Amino acid sequence: MASLNVGNLGEYLREQRRNAQLSLRQLADAAGVSNPYLSQIERGLRKPSAEVLQQVAKALRISAETLYVRAGILDAERDRDEVETRAVILADPTLNERQKQVLLQVYESFRKENGFEITPDLAQGMAQNVTQDMAQDEAQDEAQGMAEHISGTQQAPDTAVRGPRTADGSDADPQQTAS
């Protein structure tokens, strides 16, 4: 594993935080880490785990892989294709989260079979990212369902009663049935 260049990472994090117009305290709260710990990371005094980097990336709305490269967890040249492949899989709107997770597991097993493995820290961070995305999607689906139920905007099922029918099953003309 490459050595960690925490100074470069800290400077990059500070720059990203300032671009996002967040105070150190706001970013720490959003990422779920302590203010002093985040300050030490920015000053290059602490070596954050892949999990912490993933939380910070999510709070800053930037790529966790970018932070992994900056931290030396990922080798930029060697792992670029892997990161891009994973990003494409995770971004595919035609797959649900379970399918994405399974596809990533198959992809990783083939890479491992061919002698290319990711570091345990990176694997843990990526697995947590997928798990959090799945939980977010489930929560959003549940909230949408509740909102539709409360507002009464759910679509009526196809078996809804539509009124009088003719012998062939088509809708009867309302003017003819009124007479």
C-alpha positions as a Python dict, from the first residue, in 0.01 Angstrom:
ca = {
    (1, 'M'): (0, 0, 0),
    (2, 'A'): (125, 347, -85),
    (3, 'S'): (233, 574, 198),
    (4, 'L'): (-16, 830, 312),
    (5, 'N'): (42, 1189, 210),
    (6, 'V'): (-177, 1345, 479),
    (7, 'G'): (-54, 1701, 416),
    (8, 'N'): (-173, 1696, 55),
    (9, 'L'): (-501, 1535, 162),
    (10, 'G'): (-557, 1796, 433),
    (11, 'E'): (-496, 2085, 197),
    (12, 'Y'): (-730, 1932, -58),
    (13, 'L'): (-1003, 1877, 204),
    (14, 'R'): (-971, 2236, 327),
    (15, 'E'): (-999, 2363, -31),
    (16, 'Q'): (-1306, 2148, -100),
    (17, 'R'): (-1469, 2256, 228),
    (18, 'R'): (-1413, 2622, 147),
    (19, 'N'): (-1548, 2574, -208),
    (20, 'A'): (-1859, 2419, -54),
    (21, 'Q'): (-1878, 2725, 176),
    (22, 'L'): (-1884, 2510, 489),
    (23, 'S'): (-1720, 2584, 820),
    (24, 'L'): (-1506, 2318, 980),
    (25, 'R'): (-1781, 2258, 1237),
    (26, 'Q'): (-2052, 2227, 969),
    (27, 'L'): (-1850, 1971, 774),
    (28, 'A'): (-1767, 1777, 1089),
    (29, 'D'): (-2137, 1760, 1180),
    (30, 'A'): (-2240, 1659, 827),
    (31, 'A'): (-1971, 1388, 811),
    (32, 'G'): (-2037, 1257, 1161),
    (33, 'V'): (-1683, 1316, 1289),
    (34, 'S'): (-1559, 1542, 1565),
    (35, 'N'): (-1454, 1897, 1490),
    (36, 'P'): (-1103, 1852, 1642),
    (37, 'Y'): (-1048, 1527, 1449),
    (38, 'L'): (-1142, 1690, 1118),
    (39, 'S'): (-916, 1985, 1200),
    (40, 'Q'): (-626, 1746, 1262),
    (41, 'I'): (-692, 1575, 927),
    (42, 'E'): (-690, 1911, 749),
    (43, 'R'): (-363, 2005, 917),
    (44, 'G'): (-205, 1674, 816),
    (45, 'L'): (-173, 1545, 1173),
    (46, 'R'): (-412, 1249, 1145),
    (47, 'K'): (-444, 958, 905),
    (48, 'P'): (-816, 902, 840),
    (49, 'S'): (-959, 560, 759),
    (50, 'A'): (-1134, 487, 430),
    (51, 'E'): (-1464, 495, 619),
    (52, 'V'): (-1401, 847, 752),
    (53, 'L'): (-1290, 962, 406),
    (54, 'Q'): (-1610, 817, 260),
    (55, 'Q'): (-1822, 1007, 516),
    (56, 'V'): (-1636, 1333, 447),
    (57, 'A'): (-1668, 1282, 70),
    (58, 'K'): (-2041, 1227, 103),
    (59, 'A'): (-2077, 1542, 315),
    (60, 'L'): (-1878, 1742, 58),
    (61, 'R'): (-2061, 1574, -231),
    (62, 'I'): (-1739, 1470, -399),
    (63, 'S'): (-1603, 1133, -505),
    (64, 'A'): (-1478, 916, -221),
    (65, 'E'): (-1234, 762, -467),
    (66, 'T'): (-1076, 1104, -519),
    (67, 'L'): (-1006, 1122, -146),
    (68, 'Y'): (-875, 764, -145),
    (69, 'V'): (-625, 860, -416),
    (70, 'R'): (-526, 1177, -229),
    (71, 'A'): (-478, 973, 88),
    (72, 'G'): (-268, 713, -91),
    (73, 'I'): (-519, 433, -34),
    (74, 'L'): (-569, 400, -409),
    (75, 'D'): (-287, 417, -660),
    (76, 'A'): (-417, 670, -912),
    (77, 'E'): (-269, 507, -1222),
    (78, 'R'): (-316, 141, -1137),
    (79, 'D'): (-667, 169, -993),
    (80, 'R'): (-822, 427, -1226),
    (81, 'D'): (-995, 166, -1444),
    (82, 'E'): (-1130, -13, -1139),
    (83, 'V'): (-1266, 310, -990),
    (84, 'E'): (-1424, 410, -1319),
    (85, 'T'): (-1584, 68, -1361),
    (86, 'R'): (-1726, 80, -1009),
    (87, 'A'): (-1853, 434, -1062),
    (88, 'V'): (-2031, 334, -1384),
    (89, 'I'): (-2195, 37, -1212),
    (90, 'L'): (-2307, 248, -916),
    (91, 'A'): (-2442, 522, -1145),
    (92, 'D'): (-2644, 290, -1371),
    (93, 'P'): (-3010, 393, -1326),
    (94, 'T'): (-3139, 68, -1480),
    (95, 'L'): (-3006, -142, -1191),
    (96, 'N'): (-3148, -150, -840),
    (97, 'E'): (-2911, -130, -543),
    (98, 'R'): (-2913, -505, -478),
    (99, 'Q'): (-2819, -573, -839),
    (100, 'K'): (-2540, -315, -823),
    (101, 'Q'): (-2400, -477, -509),
    (102, 'V'): (-2409, -825, -664),
    (103, 'L'): (-2246, -700, -985),
    (104, 'L'): (-1968, -531, -785),
    (105, 'Q'): (-1911, -854, -591),
    (106, 'V'): (-1883, -1054, -914),
    (107, 'Y'): (-1649, -792, -1061),
    (108, 'E'): (-1430, -801, -751),
    (109, 'S'): (-1417, -1182, -752),
    (110, 'F'): (-1293, -1180, -1113),
    (111, 'R'): (-1030, -917, -1031),
    (112, 'K'): (-917, -1122, -731),
    (113, 'E'): (-900, -1435, -947),
    (114, 'N'): (-674, -1244, -1188),
    (115, 'G'): (-445, -1122, -909),
    (116, 'F'): (-581, -770, -861),
    (117, 'E'): (-715, -703, -515),
    (118, 'I'): (-822, -384, -344),
    (119, 'T'): (-703, -292, 4),
    (120, 'P'): (-924, -398, 298),
    (121, 'D'): (-982, -32, 394),
    (122, 'L'): (-1104, 52, 45),
    (123, 'A'): (-1324, -257, 26),
    (124, 'Q'): (-1481, -169, 359),
    (125, 'G'): (-1540, 191, 254),
    (126, 'M'): (-1695, 89, -77),
    (127, 'A'): (-1915, -175, 89),
    (128, 'Q'): (-2034, 82, 339),
    (129, 'N'): (-2105, 325, 54),
    (130, 'V'): (-2323, 68, -123),
    (131, 'T'): (-2500, -22, 202),
    (132, 'Q'): (-2569, 344, 282),
    (133, 'D'): (-2698, 404, -72),
    (134, 'M'): (-2932, 106, -38),
    (135, 'A'): (-3061, 233, 298),
    (136, 'Q'): (-3113, 582, 152),
    (137, 'D'): (-3307, 444, -144),
    (138, 'E'): (-3527, 232, 82),
    (139, 'A'): (-3593, 532, 307),
    (140, 'Q'): (-3678, 751, 6),
    (141, 'D'): (-3916, 485, -130),
    (142, 'E'): (-4084, 453, 210),
    (143, 'A'): (-4117, 832, 246),
    (144, 'Q'): (-4260, 865, -105),
    (145, 'G'): (-4511, 589, -35),
    (146, 'M'): (-4620, 755, 288),
    (147, 'A'): (-4649, 1094, 118),
    (148, 'E'): (-4862, 947, -160),
    (149, 'H'): (-5081, 770, 94),
    (150, 'I'): (-5130, 1086, 300),
    (151, 'S'): (-5198, 1310, 0),
    (152, 'G'): (-5420, 1050, -166),
    (153, 'T'): (-5226, 1072, -492),
    (154, 'Q'): (-5183, 700, -534),
    (155, 'Q'): (-5312, 582, -867),
    (156, 'A'): (-5624, 371, -858),
    (157, 'P'): (-5570, 9, -946),
    (158, 'D'): (-5675, -118, -1288),
    (159, 'T'): (-5970, -300, -1130),
    (160, 'A'): (-6139, 23, -1025),
    (161, 'V'): (-6512, 55, -1095),
    (162, 'R'): (-6565, 279, -1396),
    (163, 'G'): (-6941, 285, -1424),
    (164, 'P'): (-7192, 109, -1647),
    (165, 'R'): (-7065, -125, -1919),
    (166, 'T'): (-7213, -251, -2243),
    (167, 'A'): (-7250, -619, -2324),
    (168, 'D'): (-6910, -623, -2499),
    (169, 'G'): (-6735, -480, -2187),
    (170, 'S'): (-6675, -127, -2315),
    (171, 'D'): (-6781, 179, -2119),
    (172, 'A'): (-7145, 267, -2164),
    (173, 'D'): (-7234, 612, -2299),
    (174, 'P'): (-7333, 817, -1991),
    (175, 'Q'): (-7602, 1006, -2187),
    (176, 'Q'): (-7772, 684, -2297),
    (177, 'T'): (-7771, 531, -1946),
    (178, 'A'): (-7921, 851, -1798),
    (179, 'S'): (-8243, 824, -2002),
}
